[in-house]
Amino acid sequence: MVDAIRLALSDAMEEDEKVLVFGEDVGRLGGVFRVTEGLNLQFGDMRCFDTPLAESGIVGLAVGLAMRGYRPVPEIQFAGFTYLALDQIISHLAKYRNRTAGKMCLPVVIRAPSFGGIGSPEHHSESPETYFVHTAGLRVVSPATPADAYSMLREAIAGKDPTLFLEPVRHYWAREDVEFPITTEPLGQAVIRRPGNHVTVVAFGNMVHVALEAAEVAAADNGPDLEIVDLRSLSPIDFDPILRSVQKTGRCVVVHEAPRTLGLGAEIASVVHERCFYHLVAPVLRATGFDTPYPPARMEGHWLPGVDRILDTVLAVLEH
Protein backbone atom coordinates (compact mmCIF):
# COMPACT_ATOMS: atom_id res chain seq x y z
CA MET A 1 0.00 0.00 0.00
CA VAL A 2 2.91 2.36 0.71
CA ASP A 3 4.17 1.84 -2.86
CA ALA A 4 0.67 2.36 -4.26
CA ILE A 5 0.21 5.67 -2.44
CA ARG A 6 3.67 6.87 -3.46
CA LEU A 7 2.97 5.93 -7.08
CA ALA A 8 -0.37 7.75 -6.99
CA LEU A 9 1.33 10.89 -5.71
CA SER A 10 4.13 10.63 -8.27
CA ASP A 11 1.74 10.07 -11.17
CA ALA A 12 -0.50 12.95 -10.09
CA MET A 13 2.49 15.29 -9.74
CA GLU A 14 3.83 14.19 -13.11
CA GLU A 15 0.51 14.94 -14.83
CA ASP A 16 -0.28 18.24 -13.11
CA GLU A 17 2.37 20.72 -11.96
CA LYS A 18 -0.20 22.28 -9.64
CA VAL A 19 -0.14 19.21 -7.37
CA LEU A 20 2.00 19.91 -4.31
CA VAL A 21 2.95 17.50 -1.51
CA PHE A 22 4.03 18.83 1.88
CA GLY A 23 3.95 18.15 5.60
CA GLU A 24 6.17 17.23 8.53
CA ASP A 25 9.27 15.36 7.31
CA VAL A 26 7.69 14.40 3.95
CA GLY A 27 10.47 16.05 1.91
CA ARG A 28 14.01 14.74 2.06
CA LEU A 29 13.24 12.14 4.75
CA GLY A 30 10.27 10.78 2.80
CA GLY A 31 7.86 10.78 5.74
CA VAL A 32 7.72 8.73 8.92
CA PHE A 33 6.51 5.71 6.95
CA ARG A 34 8.56 6.59 3.84
CA VAL A 35 5.39 7.04 1.79
CA THR A 36 6.80 10.14 0.05
CA GLU A 37 10.33 8.78 -0.30
CA GLY A 38 11.99 10.02 -3.49
CA LEU A 39 9.36 12.62 -4.38
CA ASN A 40 11.52 15.53 -3.20
CA LEU A 41 14.41 14.30 -5.31
CA GLN A 42 12.13 13.73 -8.31
CA PHE A 43 10.16 16.98 -8.21
CA GLY A 44 12.29 19.37 -6.16
CA ASP A 45 11.82 21.51 -3.07
CA MET A 46 9.03 23.60 -4.62
CA ARG A 47 6.75 20.60 -5.23
CA CYS A 48 7.50 18.32 -2.26
CA PHE A 49 8.66 20.09 0.89
CA ASP A 50 8.79 20.01 4.67
CA THR A 51 6.73 22.25 6.92
CA PRO A 52 7.00 23.34 10.54
CA LEU A 53 5.40 21.08 13.16
CA ALA A 54 2.11 23.00 13.08
CA GLU A 55 -0.93 21.14 11.76
CA SER A 56 -3.17 24.21 11.69
CA GLY A 57 -0.48 25.97 9.63
CA ILE A 58 -0.18 23.00 7.26
CA VAL A 59 -3.90 22.98 6.49
CA GLY A 60 -4.05 26.79 6.45
CA LEU A 61 -1.27 26.80 3.86
CA ALA A 62 -3.21 24.22 1.83
CA VAL A 63 -6.33 26.39 1.91
CA GLY A 64 -4.40 29.42 0.64
CA LEU A 65 -2.65 27.44 -2.09
CA ALA A 66 -5.97 25.98 -3.27
CA MET A 67 -7.38 29.49 -3.50
CA ARG A 68 -4.50 30.31 -5.84
CA GLY A 69 -5.27 27.38 -8.13
CA TYR A 70 -3.00 24.68 -6.74
CA ARG A 71 -3.97 21.13 -5.75
CA PRO A 72 -2.31 20.65 -2.36
CA VAL A 73 -1.87 17.18 -0.87
CA PRO A 74 -0.71 17.85 2.71
CA GLU A 75 0.15 15.02 5.06
CA ILE A 76 -0.82 15.09 8.72
CA GLN A 77 1.78 12.79 10.24
CA PHE A 78 -0.78 10.84 12.30
CA ALA A 79 -4.58 11.16 12.25
CA GLY A 80 -4.59 12.03 15.95
CA PHE A 81 -2.80 15.27 15.10
CA THR A 82 -5.67 16.46 12.88
CA TYR A 83 -7.35 17.80 16.02
CA LEU A 84 -4.90 20.70 15.98
CA ALA A 85 -6.24 21.64 12.54
CA LEU A 86 -9.96 21.16 13.24
CA ASP A 87 -10.77 24.85 12.85
CA GLN A 88 -9.02 25.09 9.48
CA ILE A 89 -10.64 21.88 8.22
CA ILE A 90 -14.17 22.40 9.54
CA SER A 91 -14.55 26.19 9.41
CA HIS A 92 -12.66 26.94 6.21
CA LEU A 93 -11.70 23.97 4.03
CA ALA A 94 -15.13 22.32 4.18
CA LYS A 95 -17.15 25.54 4.02
CA TYR A 96 -15.50 27.68 1.39
CA ARG A 97 -17.42 26.38 -1.62
CA ASN A 98 -20.72 27.12 0.15
CA ARG A 99 -19.40 30.44 1.42
CA THR A 100 -18.65 31.55 -2.15
CA ALA A 101 -21.94 30.21 -3.54
CA GLY A 102 -20.03 27.56 -5.48
CA LYS A 103 -17.65 29.99 -7.17
CA MET A 104 -14.49 28.64 -5.53
CA CYS A 105 -13.63 25.02 -4.81
CA LEU A 106 -10.75 23.95 -2.59
CA PRO A 107 -9.40 20.68 -4.04
CA VAL A 108 -7.24 19.79 -1.03
CA VAL A 109 -6.56 16.14 -0.16
CA ILE A 110 -5.36 15.69 3.41
CA ARG A 111 -3.53 12.39 3.82
CA ALA A 112 -3.58 11.04 7.37
CA PRO A 113 -2.06 7.73 8.52
CA SER A 114 -4.86 6.40 10.70
CA PHE A 115 -6.22 3.73 13.04
CA GLY A 116 -4.45 1.32 15.38
CA GLY A 117 -2.83 -2.06 15.42
CA ILE A 118 0.84 -1.00 15.18
CA GLY A 119 1.71 -0.65 18.86
CA SER A 120 1.79 3.15 18.88
CA PRO A 121 0.73 5.39 21.76
CA GLU A 122 -2.31 7.61 22.10
CA HIS A 123 -2.77 10.14 19.27
CA HIS A 124 -0.79 7.85 16.94
CA SER A 125 -3.57 5.27 16.62
CA GLU A 126 -6.69 7.39 16.44
CA SER A 127 -9.93 6.77 14.55
CA PRO A 128 -11.14 10.36 14.08
CA GLU A 129 -13.62 9.75 11.27
CA THR A 130 -16.74 10.72 13.26
CA TYR A 131 -15.51 14.28 13.81
CA PHE A 132 -15.19 14.74 10.07
CA VAL A 133 -18.14 12.80 8.62
CA HIS A 134 -20.31 15.20 10.63
CA THR A 135 -18.78 18.08 8.66
CA ALA A 136 -20.86 19.13 5.66
CA GLY A 137 -18.74 19.90 2.60
CA LEU A 138 -15.91 17.47 3.38
CA ARG A 139 -15.40 14.10 1.70
CA VAL A 140 -13.93 11.36 3.92
CA VAL A 141 -12.55 8.14 2.44
CA SER A 142 -10.46 5.18 3.57
CA PRO A 143 -8.93 2.53 1.28
CA ALA A 144 -8.48 -1.06 2.44
CA THR A 145 -6.32 -2.41 -0.40
CA PRO A 146 -3.28 -1.20 -2.36
CA ALA A 147 -5.29 -0.96 -5.58
CA ASP A 148 -7.91 1.19 -3.85
CA ALA A 149 -5.21 3.30 -2.24
CA TYR A 150 -3.86 4.16 -5.68
CA SER A 151 -7.11 4.69 -7.56
CA MET A 152 -8.96 6.49 -4.76
CA LEU A 153 -6.06 8.87 -4.13
CA ARG A 154 -5.71 9.68 -7.83
CA GLU A 155 -9.44 10.37 -8.10
CA ALA A 156 -9.44 12.49 -4.95
CA ILE A 157 -6.51 14.62 -6.16
CA ALA A 158 -8.13 15.15 -9.56
CA GLY A 159 -11.53 16.03 -8.07
CA LYS A 160 -12.99 19.28 -6.79
CA ASP A 161 -13.88 18.21 -3.26
CA PRO A 162 -11.80 18.80 -0.15
CA THR A 163 -11.04 15.27 1.00
CA LEU A 164 -9.72 13.62 4.14
CA PHE A 165 -7.86 10.48 3.08
CA LEU A 166 -7.57 8.12 6.06
CA GLU A 167 -4.83 5.56 5.41
CA PRO A 168 -4.83 2.32 7.47
CA VAL A 169 -1.25 2.23 8.76
CA ARG A 170 -1.64 -1.38 9.88
CA HIS A 171 -1.93 -2.36 6.23
CA TYR A 172 0.69 -0.03 4.78
CA TRP A 173 2.78 -3.09 4.01
CA ALA A 174 -0.10 -5.24 2.77
CA ARG A 175 0.71 -6.76 -0.60
CA GLU A 176 -1.62 -7.28 -3.55
CA ASP A 177 -1.10 -8.29 -7.15
CA VAL A 178 -2.48 -5.55 -9.39
CA GLU A 179 -2.69 -5.04 -13.12
CA PHE A 180 -1.77 -1.74 -14.75
CA PRO A 181 -3.43 0.55 -15.37
CA ILE A 182 -4.95 0.26 -11.90
CA THR A 183 -8.71 0.74 -12.01
CA THR A 184 -11.22 0.11 -9.24
CA GLU A 185 -14.74 1.22 -8.43
CA PRO A 186 -15.41 4.99 -8.28
CA LEU A 187 -14.26 6.87 -5.20
CA GLY A 188 -17.66 7.10 -3.52
CA GLN A 189 -18.81 3.54 -4.13
CA ALA A 190 -18.93 0.74 -1.53
CA VAL A 191 -18.01 -2.78 -2.68
CA ILE A 192 -18.73 -6.36 -1.67
CA ARG A 193 -15.40 -7.92 -0.66
CA ARG A 194 -16.89 -11.34 0.05
CA PRO A 195 -20.36 -12.59 -0.90
CA GLY A 196 -22.40 -14.40 1.74
CA ASN A 197 -25.95 -15.29 2.67
CA HIS A 198 -26.44 -15.20 6.44
CA VAL A 199 -25.14 -11.90 7.88
CA THR A 200 -24.02 -8.62 6.30
CA VAL A 201 -20.84 -7.26 7.91
CA VAL A 202 -20.01 -3.62 7.12
CA ALA A 203 -16.46 -2.39 7.69
CA PHE A 204 -13.76 -0.04 6.40
CA GLY A 205 -10.00 0.40 6.59
CA ASN A 206 -8.21 -2.10 8.84
CA MET A 207 -11.47 -3.74 9.86
CA VAL A 208 -12.20 -4.99 6.34
CA HIS A 209 -9.33 -7.44 6.69
CA VAL A 210 -10.36 -8.47 10.20
CA ALA A 211 -13.93 -9.03 8.98
CA LEU A 212 -12.67 -11.13 6.06
CA GLU A 213 -10.59 -13.21 8.47
CA ALA A 214 -13.64 -13.67 10.69
CA ALA A 215 -15.64 -14.83 7.67
CA GLU A 216 -13.01 -17.42 6.80
CA VAL A 217 -12.88 -18.69 10.39
CA ALA A 218 -16.66 -19.01 10.42
CA ALA A 219 -16.67 -20.83 7.09
CA ALA A 220 -13.95 -23.25 8.20
CA ASP A 221 -16.02 -24.08 11.30
CA ASN A 222 -19.24 -24.61 9.29
CA GLY A 223 -20.56 -21.40 10.78
CA PRO A 224 -22.56 -18.55 9.29
CA ASP A 225 -21.82 -17.34 5.76
CA LEU A 226 -20.78 -13.70 6.08
CA GLU A 227 -21.07 -11.07 3.36
CA ILE A 228 -18.40 -8.38 3.81
CA VAL A 229 -19.12 -4.83 2.60
CA ASP A 230 -16.18 -2.40 2.36
CA LEU A 231 -17.50 1.15 2.73
CA ARG A 232 -14.45 2.85 1.12
CA SER A 233 -16.26 6.21 1.33
CA LEU A 234 -17.27 7.30 4.84
CA SER A 235 -18.80 10.58 3.72
CA PRO A 236 -20.87 10.33 1.71
CA ILE A 237 -21.78 6.70 2.46
CA ASP A 238 -22.90 4.56 -0.46
CA PHE A 239 -25.83 2.81 1.21
CA ASP A 240 -27.20 0.95 -1.81
CA PRO A 241 -24.84 -2.08 -1.61
CA ILE A 242 -25.42 -2.28 2.15
CA LEU A 243 -29.18 -2.19 1.81
CA ARG A 244 -29.24 -4.75 -0.99
CA SER A 245 -27.08 -7.04 1.09
CA VAL A 246 -29.26 -6.66 4.19
CA GLN A 247 -32.38 -7.29 2.14
CA LYS A 248 -30.78 -10.62 1.19
CA THR A 249 -29.35 -11.65 4.59
CA GLY A 250 -31.85 -10.07 6.98
CA ARG A 251 -29.08 -9.39 9.49
CA CYS A 252 -26.34 -6.78 9.81
CA VAL A 253 -23.22 -6.17 11.93
CA VAL A 254 -21.20 -2.95 11.65
CA VAL A 255 -17.53 -2.92 12.62
CA HIS A 256 -15.22 0.00 13.37
CA GLU A 257 -12.21 0.71 15.58
CA ALA A 258 -13.48 3.96 17.06
CA PRO A 259 -15.32 4.07 20.41
CA ARG A 260 -18.88 2.80 20.23
CA THR A 261 -20.94 5.84 21.28
CA LEU A 262 -21.92 8.00 18.30
CA GLY A 263 -19.46 6.18 16.06
CA LEU A 264 -20.06 5.76 12.34
CA GLY A 265 -21.73 2.42 13.05
CA ALA A 266 -24.60 4.16 14.82
CA GLU A 267 -25.50 6.11 11.67
CA ILE A 268 -25.28 3.01 9.49
CA ALA A 269 -27.42 1.01 11.93
CA SER A 270 -30.01 3.79 12.01
CA VAL A 271 -30.30 4.01 8.21
CA VAL A 272 -30.49 0.23 7.84
CA HIS A 273 -33.27 0.10 10.43
CA GLU A 274 -35.15 2.91 8.69
CA ARG A 275 -34.86 1.56 5.15
CA CYS A 276 -34.75 -2.23 5.69
CA PHE A 277 -37.11 -2.58 8.64
CA TYR A 278 -39.35 -5.19 7.03
CA HIS A 279 -36.37 -7.23 5.80
CA LEU A 280 -34.61 -7.40 9.15
CA VAL A 281 -35.06 -10.50 11.31
CA ALA A 282 -32.81 -9.08 14.05
CA PRO A 283 -31.61 -5.64 15.17
CA VAL A 284 -28.39 -4.27 13.70
CA LEU A 285 -25.49 -4.80 16.13
CA ARG A 286 -22.04 -3.21 16.36
CA ALA A 287 -18.55 -4.56 17.05
CA THR A 288 -16.41 -1.56 17.98
CA GLY A 289 -13.72 -0.15 20.20
CA PHE A 290 -14.56 0.87 23.76
CA ASP A 291 -15.65 4.22 25.17
CA THR A 292 -12.24 4.84 26.71
CA PRO A 293 -9.06 6.60 25.64
CA TYR A 294 -6.87 4.54 23.34
CA PRO A 295 -4.89 2.08 25.49
CA PRO A 296 -1.14 1.46 25.82
CA ALA A 297 0.41 -0.72 23.12
CA ARG A 298 0.31 -3.91 25.20
CA MET A 299 -3.45 -3.53 25.65
CA GLU A 300 -4.53 -2.56 22.16
CA GLY A 301 -5.09 -6.16 21.10
CA HIS A 302 -7.78 -6.38 23.77
CA TRP A 303 -9.22 -2.98 22.87
CA LEU A 304 -9.49 -3.25 19.10
CA PRO A 305 -12.26 -5.35 17.54
CA GLY A 306 -10.79 -8.68 16.52
CA VAL A 307 -12.05 -11.90 14.96
CA ASP A 308 -13.52 -13.12 18.25
CA ARG A 309 -15.47 -9.89 18.92
CA ILE A 310 -16.86 -9.85 15.40
CA LEU A 311 -17.91 -13.50 15.56
CA ASP A 312 -19.44 -13.01 19.03
CA THR A 313 -21.49 -10.14 17.60
CA VAL A 314 -22.47 -12.24 14.59
CA LEU A 315 -23.65 -15.03 16.90
CA ALA A 316 -25.62 -12.50 18.94
CA VAL A 317 -27.44 -11.22 15.87
CA LEU A 318 -28.17 -14.80 14.79
CA GLU A 319 -29.71 -15.62 18.17
CA HIS A 320 -32.37 -12.92 17.93
Coordinates of C-alpha atoms in Angstrom, one line a residue, residues 25-232:
D25 CA 9.3 15.4 7.3
V26 CA 7.7 14.4 4.0
G27 CA 10.5 16.1 1.9
R28 CA 14.0 14.7 2.1
L29 CA 13.2 12.1 4.7
G30 CA 10.3 10.8 2.8
G31 CA 7.9 10.8 5.7
V32 CA 7.7 8.7 8.9
F33 CA 6.5 5.7 6.9
R34 CA 8.6 6.6 3.8
V35 CA 5.4 7.0 1.8
T36 CA 6.8 10.1 0.1
E37 CA 10.3 8.8 -0.3
G38 CA 12.0 10.0 -3.5
L39 CA 9.4 12.6 -4.4
N40 CA 11.5 15.5 -3.2
L41 CA 14.4 14.3 -5.3
Q42 CA 12.1 13.7 -8.3
F43 CA 10.2 17.0 -8.2
G44 CA 12.3 19.4 -6.2
D45 CA 11.8 21.5 -3.1
M46 CA 9.0 23.6 -4.6
R47 CA 6.8 20.6 -5.2
C48 CA 7.5 18.3 -2.3
F49 CA 8.7 20.1 0.9
D50 CA 8.8 20.0 4.7
T51 CA 6.7 22.3 6.9
P52 CA 7.0 23.3 10.5
L53 CA 5.4 21.1 13.2
A54 CA 2.1 23.0 13.1
E55 CA -0.9 21.1 11.8
S56 CA -3.2 24.2 11.7
G57 CA -0.5 26.0 9.6
I58 CA -0.2 23.0 7.3
V59 CA -3.9 23.0 6.5
G60 CA -4.1 26.8 6.4
L61 CA -1.3 26.8 3.9
A62 CA -3.2 24.2 1.8
V63 CA -6.3 26.4 1.9
G64 CA -4.4 29.4 0.6
L65 CA -2.7 27.4 -2.1
A66 CA -6.0 26.0 -3.3
M67 CA -7.4 29.5 -3.5
R68 CA -4.5 30.3 -5.8
G69 CA -5.3 27.4 -8.1
Y70 CA -3.0 24.7 -6.7
R71 CA -4.0 21.1 -5.7
P72 CA -2.3 20.6 -2.4
V73 CA -1.9 17.2 -0.9
P74 CA -0.7 17.8 2.7
E75 CA 0.1 15.0 5.1
I76 CA -0.8 15.1 8.7
Q77 CA 1.8 12.8 10.2
F78 CA -0.8 10.8 12.3
A79 CA -4.6 11.2 12.2
G80 CA -4.6 12.0 16.0
F81 CA -2.8 15.3 15.1
T82 CA -5.7 16.5 12.9
Y83 CA -7.3 17.8 16.0
L84 CA -4.9 20.7 16.0
A85 CA -6.2 21.6 12.5
L86 CA -10.0 21.2 13.2
D87 CA -10.8 24.9 12.8
Q88 CA -9.0 25.1 9.5
I89 CA -10.6 21.9 8.2
I90 CA -14.2 22.4 9.5
S91 CA -14.6 26.2 9.4
H92 CA -12.7 26.9 6.2
L93 CA -11.7 24.0 4.0
A94 CA -15.1 22.3 4.2
K95 CA -17.2 25.5 4.0
Y96 CA -15.5 27.7 1.4
R97 CA -17.4 26.4 -1.6
N98 CA -20.7 27.1 0.2
R99 CA -19.4 30.4 1.4
T100 CA -18.6 31.5 -2.1
A101 CA -21.9 30.2 -3.5
G102 CA -20.0 27.6 -5.5
K103 CA -17.6 30.0 -7.2
M104 CA -14.5 28.6 -5.5
C105 CA -13.6 25.0 -4.8
L106 CA -10.8 23.9 -2.6
P107 CA -9.4 20.7 -4.0
V108 CA -7.2 19.8 -1.0
V109 CA -6.6 16.1 -0.2
I110 CA -5.4 15.7 3.4
R111 CA -3.5 12.4 3.8
A112 CA -3.6 11.0 7.4
P113 CA -2.1 7.7 8.5
S114 CA -4.9 6.4 10.7
F115 CA -6.2 3.7 13.0
G116 CA -4.5 1.3 15.4
G117 CA -2.8 -2.1 15.4
I118 CA 0.8 -1.0 15.2
G119 CA 1.7 -0.6 18.9
S120 CA 1.8 3.1 18.9
P121 CA 0.7 5.4 21.8
E122 CA -2.3 7.6 22.1
H123 CA -2.8 10.1 19.3
H124 CA -0.8 7.9 16.9
S125 CA -3.6 5.3 16.6
E126 CA -6.7 7.4 16.4
S127 CA -9.9 6.8 14.6
P128 CA -11.1 10.4 14.1
E129 CA -13.6 9.8 11.3
T130 CA -16.7 10.7 13.3
Y131 CA -15.5 14.3 13.8
F132 CA -15.2 14.7 10.1
V133 CA -18.1 12.8 8.6
H134 CA -20.3 15.2 10.6
T135 CA -18.8 18.1 8.7
A136 CA -20.9 19.1 5.7
G137 CA -18.7 19.9 2.6
L138 CA -15.9 17.5 3.4
R139 CA -15.4 14.1 1.7
V140 CA -13.9 11.4 3.9
V141 CA -12.5 8.1 2.4
S142 CA -10.5 5.2 3.6
P143 CA -8.9 2.5 1.3
A144 CA -8.5 -1.1 2.4
T145 CA -6.3 -2.4 -0.4
P146 CA -3.3 -1.2 -2.4
A147 CA -5.3 -1.0 -5.6
D148 CA -7.9 1.2 -3.9
A149 CA -5.2 3.3 -2.2
Y150 CA -3.9 4.2 -5.7
S151 CA -7.1 4.7 -7.6
M152 CA -9.0 6.5 -4.8
L153 CA -6.1 8.9 -4.1
R154 CA -5.7 9.7 -7.8
E155 CA -9.4 10.4 -8.1
A156 CA -9.4 12.5 -4.9
I157 CA -6.5 14.6 -6.2
A158 CA -8.1 15.1 -9.6
G159 CA -11.5 16.0 -8.1
K160 CA -13.0 19.3 -6.8
D161 CA -13.9 18.2 -3.3
P162 CA -11.8 18.8 -0.1
T163 CA -11.0 15.3 1.0
L164 CA -9.7 13.6 4.1
F165 CA -7.9 10.5 3.1
L166 CA -7.6 8.1 6.1
E167 CA -4.8 5.6 5.4
P168 CA -4.8 2.3 7.5
V169 CA -1.3 2.2 8.8
R170 CA -1.6 -1.4 9.9
H171 CA -1.9 -2.4 6.2
Y172 CA 0.7 0.0 4.8
W173 CA 2.8 -3.1 4.0
A174 CA -0.1 -5.2 2.8
R175 CA 0.7 -6.8 -0.6
E176 CA -1.6 -7.3 -3.6
D177 CA -1.1 -8.3 -7.2
V178 CA -2.5 -5.6 -9.4
E179 CA -2.7 -5.0 -13.1
F180 CA -1.8 -1.7 -14.7
P181 CA -3.4 0.6 -15.4
I182 CA -5.0 0.3 -11.9
T183 CA -8.7 0.7 -12.0
T184 CA -11.2 0.1 -9.2
E185 CA -14.7 1.2 -8.4
P186 CA -15.4 5.0 -8.3
L187 CA -14.3 6.9 -5.2
G188 CA -17.7 7.1 -3.5
Q189 CA -18.8 3.5 -4.1
A190 CA -18.9 0.7 -1.5
V191 CA -18.0 -2.8 -2.7
I192 CA -18.7 -6.4 -1.7
R193 CA -15.4 -7.9 -0.7
R194 CA -16.9 -11.3 0.0
P195 CA -20.4 -12.6 -0.9
G196 CA -22.4 -14.4 1.7
N197 CA -26.0 -15.3 2.7
H198 CA -26.4 -15.2 6.4
V199 CA -25.1 -11.9 7.9
T200 CA -24.0 -8.6 6.3
V201 CA -20.8 -7.3 7.9
V202 CA -20.0 -3.6 7.1
A203 CA -16.5 -2.4 7.7
F204 CA -13.8 0.0 6.4
G205 CA -10.0 0.4 6.6
N206 CA -8.2 -2.1 8.8
M207 CA -11.5 -3.7 9.9
V208 CA -12.2 -5.0 6.3
H209 CA -9.3 -7.4 6.7
V210 CA -10.4 -8.5 10.2
A211 CA -13.9 -9.0 9.0
L212 CA -12.7 -11.1 6.1
E213 CA -10.6 -13.2 8.5
A214 CA -13.6 -13.7 10.7
A215 CA -15.6 -14.8 7.7
E216 CA -13.0 -17.4 6.8
V217 CA -12.9 -18.7 10.4
A218 CA -16.7 -19.0 10.4
A219 CA -16.7 -20.8 7.1
A220 CA -13.9 -23.2 8.2
D221 CA -16.0 -24.1 11.3
N222 CA -19.2 -24.6 9.3
G223 CA -20.6 -21.4 10.8
P224 CA -22.6 -18.5 9.3
D225 CA -21.8 -17.3 5.8
L226 CA -20.8 -13.7 6.1
E227 CA -21.1 -11.1 3.4
I228 CA -18.4 -8.4 3.8
V229 CA -19.1 -4.8 2.6
D230 CA -16.2 -2.4 2.4
L231 CA -17.5 1.2 2.7
R232 CA -14.4 2.9 1.1

